[in-house]
Amino acid sequence: MLYDNPQLVASYLAAFQLTGDKQYALVARGVLDYLLRDMISYEGGLYSAEDADSEDPHSYTTAAGSSSSSSSSSSSRNSGSSSASSRGGGAHHHGERKEGAFYVWDHSEVVSVLGPELGPFFCLVYGIDEEGNCNRSFRSDPHSEFEGKNVPYVATQPEVAAARLGLPYAGDAAEAARRLAAARERLHLARAARPRPSLDDKIVTAWNGMAIGAFALASRALVSEPQVERLFPSEGRPPGAYLDVAQRVASFVRHHLWDPAAGGGAGRLRRSFCRGPSAVQGFADDYSALISGLLDLYECGGGREWLEWAMQLQAVQDQLFWDSQSGGYFSTADPASSDADPSIRIRIKDDYDGAEPTASSIAATNLLRLADMVPERPSPSSYGGEAAAAPEGPLMPYDEAAQRTLAAFAARLTQSPLAAPHMCSAAHMLSKRPVRQVIVAGPAAASDTAALLDAVHAPYCPDKVVLVLDPTDPRDMEFWRARNPPAHDMVTTHFAKAQEPREAIPATAFICQNYTCQAPTIDPVRVRQLLTQQATPGSAQPLLQHFDVKL
């Protein structure tokens, strides 16, 4: 499922930021490059899923060659067709469909494709056995579907396997990794001859919102990765390419899944797109996940337009889904409103972060981030439409809305915190307030601005928000004068002291917390050092007070 992949990327990026271990970065790249290779449409939206089952290539004799199969598979994927037959390899077959058939391997297949040197090396690294490796416990294959088959997993480190087999690159970890990547790519090409799993080519708003954030964060976090090279399935792309993808996906959602004229001019999201926008209105999680992704995109230098859209989406989410009595967000609109789906009679307020975080969990973090980015919250009337007169919207500051959301789930957080990990993260962020506010001021397209943004996102530092101000852009500065006067005034004062044209002044970073700022710096190394240091402890008292009230 698409929603699994951005969450995996976020976890591996965090691990890379914390440890500097290149293997975590390689996994994150591999996941993102899989999405770009197999799951993105021409227009820029990301498809929902590939099926788990497909025709078993061993249940018939393949009549067509692998080259035509690979070509057919590639062209059908890019056509955006949702039919299962359009993704099959070669001529149409009627083999038995089995779960995992596209992904499992016989030991003999691997050796046949890779040859006498790479074959045993790959098998040792990935635990490929002649009798199959799905028999390690009764839970490995409870229905006996994979007898004699292998699911590759890292059983032995490549350099250890090379040494054990006496291969010439046994003492060269980098060369062992290259040989292993070449083996993966050869097997990938061979696998293309198999009948492909069907593609669910719906483009879901919430899941694309998650992906926007993952691509944006990767574009900055991976800049500090040393010695980047192509190691399949990682394509070795420059990190900046992922920011372009994030912007492309965001543009797709705004163009195809956002109706700015709906809701009396306030705008509305659609749930999904498949050869056209669906008739189903967006749910609360569509708004929450998209807002989160847009905030990530803005913080990584994607442009102020994405922050402004996130603010507008937050106003609409508040209007449609806010629980004015208890706080938090319902999944669906009020049944009595014109936005409601008449088939949905009961409004649910999810409190379980399962495969996907709940709308309220993501929204709580969004609101806290917005509170520190744009403390001067626009009134609903600034967006026009029905939102201007919506009494159910939380006409309160962002941070108060966040605290009320957390208070609504206080019992869940205190009694079963493992059931709401994303909500726990929001509670942690609240306890750390005031968080660090990092301001990067410089021309949007300048290389020194980009270098500072790379430094800001290099360390793992979740207790921060990032503001990107362009002092050479009057419209940008006017926005910040209205929405965050202290940030505007600090940047304006600093650049005025330089007595040079603003275009000639180097990009500058300001790192502040609780109205106290470090000396401005133009040095990316200094930025990393400051953000790696422990922040001033926040106070958990506001959070505890809300819990006491609720309990």
XYZ file of C-alpha atoms in Angstrom:
551
model
C 0.000 0.000 0.000
C 1.199 3.495 -0.789
C 0.673 4.725 2.765
C 3.261 2.241 4.093
C 6.068 3.641 1.972
C 6.224 7.273 3.169
C 6.084 6.103 6.781
C 8.984 3.734 6.111
C 10.958 6.543 4.483
C 10.358 8.858 7.450
C 11.602 6.194 9.866
C 14.721 5.387 7.859
C 15.528 9.057 7.300
C 15.287 9.653 11.051
C 17.596 6.678 11.657
C 20.084 8.096 9.141
C 19.935 11.544 10.746
C 20.561 10.031 14.176
C 23.331 7.602 13.261
C 24.842 8.723 9.964
C 24.678 5.075 8.842
C 24.516 5.070 5.056
C 22.506 1.843 5.001
C 19.465 3.663 6.383
C 19.775 6.296 3.661
C 20.069 3.549 1.039
C 16.810 1.952 2.175
C 15.016 5.312 2.131
C 16.293 5.947 -1.388
C 15.245 2.483 -2.509
C 11.682 3.017 -1.317
C 11.388 6.439 -2.948
C 12.910 5.207 -6.200
C 10.469 2.278 -6.240
C 7.612 4.791 -6.078
C 9.141 6.752 -8.956
C 9.789 3.634 -11.007
C 6.530 1.777 -10.500
C 3.891 3.902 -8.775
C 3.785 7.408 -10.273
C 1.494 8.562 -13.060
C 2.508 10.752 -15.958
C 0.638 13.655 -14.363
C 2.468 13.271 -11.058
C 0.022 11.507 -8.753
C 1.024 8.329 -6.908
C -1.031 5.158 -7.274
C -2.510 3.368 -4.282
C -1.196 -0.180 -4.333
C 0.015 -3.276 -6.095
C -1.870 -6.485 -5.372
C -0.264 -9.140 -3.202
C -1.341 -11.983 -5.485
C -0.596 -12.672 -9.144
C -0.483 -15.597 -11.524
C 2.086 -18.149 -10.424
C 4.767 -18.243 -13.139
C 5.435 -21.882 -12.284
C 1.876 -22.998 -12.959
C 2.288 -22.824 -16.725
C 5.023 -22.707 -19.345
C 5.740 -19.135 -20.432
C 5.386 -18.796 -24.182
C 6.639 -15.255 -24.614
C 10.197 -14.010 -24.141
C 11.203 -11.923 -21.216
C 12.073 -8.897 -23.342
C 8.542 -8.504 -24.697
C 7.179 -9.180 -21.233
C 9.246 -6.412 -19.703
C 8.244 -3.984 -22.444
C 4.555 -4.810 -22.039
C 4.757 -4.380 -18.288
C 6.478 -1.022 -18.545
C 4.105 0.441 -21.115
C 0.985 -0.751 -19.321
C 2.127 0.760 -16.016
C 2.717 4.160 -17.523
C -0.593 4.118 -19.353
C -2.425 4.371 -16.024
C -4.674 1.434 -16.843
C -6.271 -0.280 -13.885
C -6.962 -3.622 -15.562
C -5.057 -6.596 -14.246
C -4.436 -8.042 -17.701
C -2.667 -4.890 -18.900
C 0.134 -5.528 -16.402
C 0.769 -9.171 -17.170
C 4.004 -10.316 -18.798
C 3.955 -11.519 -22.405
C 0.902 -13.369 -23.730
C -2.123 -13.731 -21.492
C -1.980 -16.811 -19.304
C -4.465 -18.471 -17.028
C -2.159 -19.757 -14.341
C -3.172 -20.147 -10.747
C -3.125 -16.888 -8.790
C -1.107 -17.016 -5.593
C -0.197 -14.490 -2.968
C 3.434 -13.445 -3.266
C 4.022 -15.380 -6.500
C 5.657 -12.366 -8.142
C 8.162 -11.921 -5.323
C 9.353 -15.385 -4.203
C 12.265 -17.332 -5.666
C 13.536 -20.868 -6.123
C 17.186 -21.352 -5.236
C 17.808 -22.768 -8.702
C 16.260 -19.700 -10.358
C 18.590 -17.345 -8.533
C 21.710 -19.331 -9.421
C 20.576 -19.702 -13.025
C 20.099 -15.942 -13.448
C 23.197 -14.834 -11.543
C 25.720 -17.505 -12.412
C 28.230 -19.486 -10.342
C 29.860 -16.531 -8.540
C 27.083 -13.995 -7.903
C 24.454 -16.711 -7.364
C 25.947 -18.267 -4.203
C 26.946 -14.793 -2.966
C 23.383 -13.466 -3.289
C 21.923 -16.615 -1.753
C 24.182 -16.408 1.287
C 23.490 -12.711 1.853
C 19.718 -13.033 1.432
C 19.152 -16.401 3.059
C 18.117 -18.235 -0.124
C 18.071 -22.005 0.611
C 17.582 -24.977 -1.701
C 14.683 -26.208 0.444
C 13.223 -22.718 0.771
C 13.386 -20.339 3.723
C 9.696 -20.014 4.596
C 9.826 -22.879 7.099
C 11.535 -21.161 10.014
C 8.427 -21.255 12.195
C 4.783 -22.183 11.880
C 4.042 -18.476 11.422
C 6.331 -18.190 8.391
C 3.946 -20.066 6.088
C 0.809 -21.076 8.005
C -1.065 -22.133 4.842
C 1.868 -23.976 3.198
C 1.780 -21.627 0.200
C 5.526 -21.142 -0.096
C 6.971 -24.633 0.206
C 10.372 -24.701 -1.459
C 10.234 -20.941 -2.067
C 12.397 -18.151 -0.714
C 11.620 -14.635 0.481
C 14.898 -12.685 0.363
C 15.981 -11.081 3.644
C 19.370 -9.942 4.888
C 20.774 -13.029 6.596
C 24.498 -12.246 6.267
C 26.325 -8.962 5.765
C 27.777 -8.730 2.225
C 31.421 -8.417 3.283
C 31.055 -11.410 5.624
C 29.452 -13.492 2.874
C 32.192 -12.531 0.406
C 34.874 -13.575 2.887
C 33.152 -16.853 3.668
C 32.991 -17.718 -0.036
C 36.571 -16.591 -0.676
C 35.536 -14.041 -3.295
C 38.151 -11.563 -4.591
C 36.282 -8.565 -3.136
C 36.073 -10.083 0.359
C 38.036 -7.228 1.916
C 36.260 -4.464 -0.021
C 32.852 -3.652 1.468
C 32.098 -1.053 -1.199
C 32.794 -3.471 -4.059
C 30.756 -6.187 -2.336
C 27.842 -3.757 -2.151
C 28.210 -2.963 -5.865
C 28.221 -6.647 -6.831
C 25.161 -7.242 -4.696
C 23.353 -4.278 -6.293
C 24.162 -5.662 -9.741
C 22.702 -9.017 -8.677
C 19.513 -7.358 -7.460
C 19.104 -5.540 -10.748
C 19.614 -8.702 -12.816
C 17.014 -10.531 -10.770
C 14.676 -7.562 -11.089
C 14.956 -7.732 -14.870
C 14.345 -11.482 -14.814
C 11.316 -11.026 -12.585
C 9.821 -8.610 -15.136
C 8.996 -11.638 -17.308
C 6.540 -12.878 -14.677
C 2.888 -11.865 -14.707
C 2.704 -8.641 -12.731
C 0.348 -8.096 -9.834
C -2.585 -5.866 -10.640
C -2.243 -2.149 -10.018
C -4.758 -0.166 -7.990
C -4.404 3.095 -9.890
C -6.548 5.248 -7.633
C -4.652 8.312 -6.465
C -5.715 8.912 -2.850
C -5.317 12.398 -1.408
C -4.207 11.387 2.102
C -1.593 8.915 0.903
C -0.197 11.387 -1.608
C 0.015 13.926 1.206
C 2.186 11.491 3.157
C 4.384 10.986 0.094
C 4.842 14.734 -0.403
C 6.340 14.961 3.065
C 8.611 11.948 2.551
C 10.035 13.216 -0.744
C 10.519 16.720 0.659
C 12.350 15.568 3.788
C 14.567 13.241 1.764
C 15.613 16.126 -0.469
C 17.346 17.776 2.499
C 18.244 14.951 4.883
C 20.082 12.955 2.204
C 22.404 15.810 1.237
C 24.786 14.773 4.028
C 24.989 11.199 2.688
C 28.606 10.423 1.731
C 29.685 8.887 -1.584
C 26.326 8.526 -3.267
C 26.299 6.025 -6.116
C 23.747 3.953 -7.942
C 23.143 0.766 -5.950
C 19.933 -0.759 -7.275
C 17.116 -0.333 -6.279
C 18.547 3.061 -5.320
C 19.151 5.095 -8.458
C 21.640 7.455 -6.789
C 19.609 10.534 -7.662
C 20.759 13.950 -6.431
C 18.677 14.742 -3.329
C 17.239 17.866 -4.946
C 15.404 15.663 -7.426
C 13.161 14.477 -4.602
C 12.090 18.062 -3.848
C 11.029 18.373 -7.485
C 8.952 15.210 -7.086
C 7.321 16.540 -3.906
C 6.330 19.715 -5.727
C 5.045 17.705 -8.691
C 2.838 15.516 -6.492
C 1.552 18.569 -4.590
C 0.741 20.286 -7.885
C -1.163 17.216 -9.051
C -3.273 17.164 -5.893
C -4.002 20.880 -6.099
C -4.914 20.696 -9.784
C -6.957 17.473 -9.758
C -8.206 16.936 -6.202
C -8.843 20.443 -4.910
C -11.931 22.368 -5.993
C -11.359 26.001 -4.976
C -14.907 27.009 -5.942
C -16.647 24.387 -3.780
C -17.981 25.166 -0.329
C -19.114 28.596 -1.413
C -15.576 29.516 -2.407
C -13.789 28.095 0.648
C -12.609 25.075 -1.362
C -12.964 21.332 -0.878
C -10.777 18.271 -1.338
C -11.844 15.139 -3.160
C -10.915 11.743 -1.765
C -9.318 10.231 -4.850
C -8.630 10.421 -8.566
C -8.906 7.685 -11.187
C -9.143 9.079 -14.703
C -10.961 11.961 -13.017
C -11.773 13.206 -9.507
C -14.073 10.962 -7.514
C -17.478 12.134 -6.352
C -16.483 11.298 -2.772
C -15.536 14.316 -0.691
C -12.287 14.280 1.223
C -12.289 12.854 4.744
C -10.556 14.405 7.732
C -7.461 12.253 7.198
C -7.143 13.593 3.637
C -6.897 17.107 5.028
C -4.568 16.188 7.907
C -2.107 14.166 5.832
C -2.014 16.700 3.003
C -1.475 19.621 5.401
C 1.387 17.718 7.052
C 3.032 17.024 3.703
C 2.642 20.642 2.593
C 4.230 21.915 5.810
C 7.186 19.597 5.191
C 7.424 20.826 1.612
C 7.413 24.452 2.747
C 10.018 23.861 5.468
C 12.310 22.202 2.921
C 12.234 25.229 0.633
C 9.381 24.323 -1.688
C 7.868 27.805 -1.523
C 5.470 29.868 0.582
C 2.532 28.932 -1.657
C 2.405 25.505 0.015
C 2.283 27.028 3.503
C -0.554 29.314 2.489
C -2.480 26.405 1.008
C -1.888 24.375 4.175
C -3.348 27.241 6.216
C -6.378 27.345 3.958
C -6.840 23.576 4.180
C -6.615 23.792 7.975
C -9.439 26.350 8.001
C -11.609 24.044 5.866
C -10.775 21.003 7.994
C -11.778 22.947 11.084
C -15.055 23.947 9.487
C -15.984 20.451 8.338
C -14.700 18.084 11.007
C -13.967 19.895 14.301
C -15.752 18.639 17.417
C -16.680 21.907 19.087
C -17.840 20.172 22.268
C -14.928 17.844 23.061
C -12.130 18.834 20.683
C -10.479 16.730 17.999
C -11.719 15.855 14.553
C -14.492 13.605 13.312
C -13.663 11.519 10.258
C -16.605 12.816 8.256
C -18.613 16.003 7.905
C -21.741 16.739 9.900
C -24.605 14.603 8.480
C -26.799 17.705 8.511
C -24.410 19.715 6.337
C -24.359 19.961 2.571
C -20.904 18.349 2.570
C -22.102 15.123 4.184
C -22.363 11.775 2.475
C -25.989 10.753 3.092
C -24.974 7.100 3.310
C -22.839 7.809 6.409
C -25.098 8.176 9.434
C -22.620 8.027 12.298
C -19.659 10.345 12.858
C -16.617 8.546 14.196
C -13.629 10.154 15.900
C -10.816 7.626 15.527
C -8.369 7.197 18.403
C -6.216 4.331 17.117
C -3.048 4.961 15.104
C -2.967 1.725 13.146
C -1.576 1.277 9.645
C -2.343 4.972 9.165
C -2.288 7.642 11.880
C -5.664 9.121 12.735
C -6.771 12.493 11.452
C -6.687 13.967 14.953
C -3.184 12.643 15.651
C -1.748 14.270 12.539
C -3.827 17.418 13.022
C -2.542 17.939 16.562
C 1.030 18.102 15.250
C -0.019 20.263 12.295
C -1.678 22.771 14.611
C 1.380 22.976 16.862
C 3.647 23.545 13.871
C 1.354 26.225 12.482
C 1.187 27.902 15.889
C 4.948 28.453 15.850
C 5.142 29.309 12.163
C 2.247 31.741 11.858
C 1.061 32.747 15.350
C -1.192 35.398 13.788
C -3.872 33.013 12.565
C -6.027 34.310 9.710
C -9.728 34.547 10.414
C -11.943 32.186 8.400
C -13.329 35.224 6.574
C -9.966 35.715 4.871
C -10.627 32.599 2.795
C -14.192 33.532 1.856
C -17.020 31.109 1.216
C -18.906 29.209 3.862
C -15.882 29.079 6.155
C -16.352 32.776 6.872
C -19.543 32.167 8.811
C -18.900 28.667 10.127
C -19.705 28.650 13.859
C -18.343 25.133 14.265
C -14.807 26.124 13.285
C -12.434 26.515 16.254
C -12.174 30.312 16.365
C -9.124 30.039 18.552
C -5.355 30.109 18.109
C -3.694 27.103 16.550
C -2.004 26.080 19.783
C -5.258 26.121 21.732
C -6.896 23.932 19.094
C -3.948 21.530 19.366
C -4.241 21.354 23.147
C -7.978 20.738 22.965
C -7.356 17.964 20.450
C -4.860 16.282 22.765
C -7.155 16.758 25.743
C -9.940 14.978 23.851
C -7.751 11.864 23.702
C -6.217 12.163 27.175
C -7.692 8.883 28.381
C -6.342 7.017 25.363
C -2.899 8.563 25.782
C -2.622 7.766 29.470
C -4.185 4.301 29.402
C -3.008 2.913 26.034
C -0.238 5.109 24.639
C 1.043 2.364 22.327
C -2.287 2.509 20.514
C -1.684 6.149 19.573
C 2.022 6.635 18.807
C 1.488 9.585 16.484
C -0.685 11.276 19.084
C 2.105 10.647 21.608
C 4.492 12.444 19.264
C 2.155 15.429 19.191
C 1.953 15.381 22.988
C 5.749 15.272 23.126
C 5.956 18.302 20.842
C 3.522 20.170 23.068
C 5.615 19.319 26.135
C 8.694 20.757 24.385
C 7.139 24.131 23.695
C 8.333 26.666 23.037
C 10.105 24.730 20.288
C 13.089 26.061 18.403
C 12.227 28.414 15.565
C 14.743 28.294 12.739
C 14.578 31.157 10.272
C 16.466 30.875 6.988
C 16.536 34.239 5.240
C 17.836 34.477 1.706
C 16.776 34.552 -1.942
C 14.657 31.485 -2.674
C 16.778 30.183 -5.564
C 20.192 31.021 -4.093
C 22.699 28.250 -3.453
C 23.622 29.602 -0.013
C 19.966 29.511 1.013
C 19.812 25.876 -0.090
C 23.008 25.090 1.842
C 21.507 26.475 5.045
C 18.299 24.493 4.513
C 20.373 21.347 3.995
C 22.125 22.041 7.304
C 18.840 22.696 9.108
C 17.460 19.301 8.094
C 20.666 17.288 8.480
C 20.352 16.454 12.217
C 17.346 14.743 13.725
C 15.626 17.628 15.476
C 11.854 17.144 15.776
C 11.386 19.998 18.280
C 11.707 22.773 15.714
C 9.835 24.634 13.012
C 11.479 26.200 9.975
C 10.602 29.541 8.413
C 11.992 30.429 4.999
C 11.936 34.172 4.305
C 13.063 35.864 1.106
C 14.110 39.418 2.002
C 14.391 40.262 -1.698
C 10.696 39.492 -2.279
C 8.375 42.295 -1.051
C 5.312 40.042 -1.192
C 7.002 37.417 0.934
C 8.072 39.962 3.520
C 4.590 41.469 3.622
C 3.150 38.029 4.335
C 5.492 37.574 7.294
C 4.868 41.099 8.548
C 1.189 40.136 8.859
C 1.579 36.551 10.089
C 4.752 36.539 12.198
C 5.819 40.112 13.007
C 8.791 39.149 15.259
C 10.339 37.000 12.518
C 9.736 39.704 9.936
C 11.236 42.432 12.111
C 14.327 40.397 13.029
C 15.155 39.622 9.388
C 14.401 43.171 8.230
C 16.586 44.687 10.954
C 19.482 42.339 10.239
C 19.505 43.025 6.514
C 19.111 46.780 7.063
C 22.277 46.853 9.203
C 24.336 45.423 6.353
C 24.017 48.639 4.316
C 24.191 46.613 1.119
C 21.581 45.631 -1.441
C 19.639 42.675 -0.055
C 20.554 40.619 -3.100
C 24.246 40.929 -2.163
C 23.869 39.834 1.467
C 24.565 36.128 2.134
C 21.693 33.937 3.262
C 21.487 33.944 7.050
C 20.086 31.555 9.644
C 18.527 32.623 12.948
C 17.909 29.971 15.614
C 15.593 31.093 18.390
C 13.730 29.634 21.326
C 11.464 31.314 23.840
C 12.219 34.755 22.360
C 15.979 34.259 22.769
C 18.093 33.935 19.621
C 21.584 32.724 18.889
C 23.820 35.073 16.920
C 22.848 35.006 13.229
C 25.107 32.817 11.121
C 25.837 32.241 7.458
C 27.786 29.037 8.199
C 25.965 25.718 7.538
C 28.385 23.893 9.859
C 27.464 26.226 12.706
C 23.768 25.655 12.008
C 24.226 21.898 12.327
C 26.167 22.322 15.557
C 23.478 24.504 17.113
C 20.647 22.151 16.157
C 22.553 19.118 17.397
C 22.844 20.678 20.845
C 20.174 19.875 23.403
C 17.345 22.370 23.303
C 16.195 24.281 26.359
C 13.741 21.948 28.150
C 10.120 22.786 27.606
C 7.423 22.559 30.211
C 5.024 19.639 30.289
C 2.748 21.499 32.672
C 0.227 22.720 30.064
C -0.114 19.152 28.797
C -0.544 17.720 32.296
C -3.115 20.353 33.147
C -5.230 19.328 30.175
C -4.936 15.676 31.149
C -6.010 16.482 34.713
C -9.031 18.361 33.456
C -10.034 15.548 31.150
C -9.525 12.760 33.681
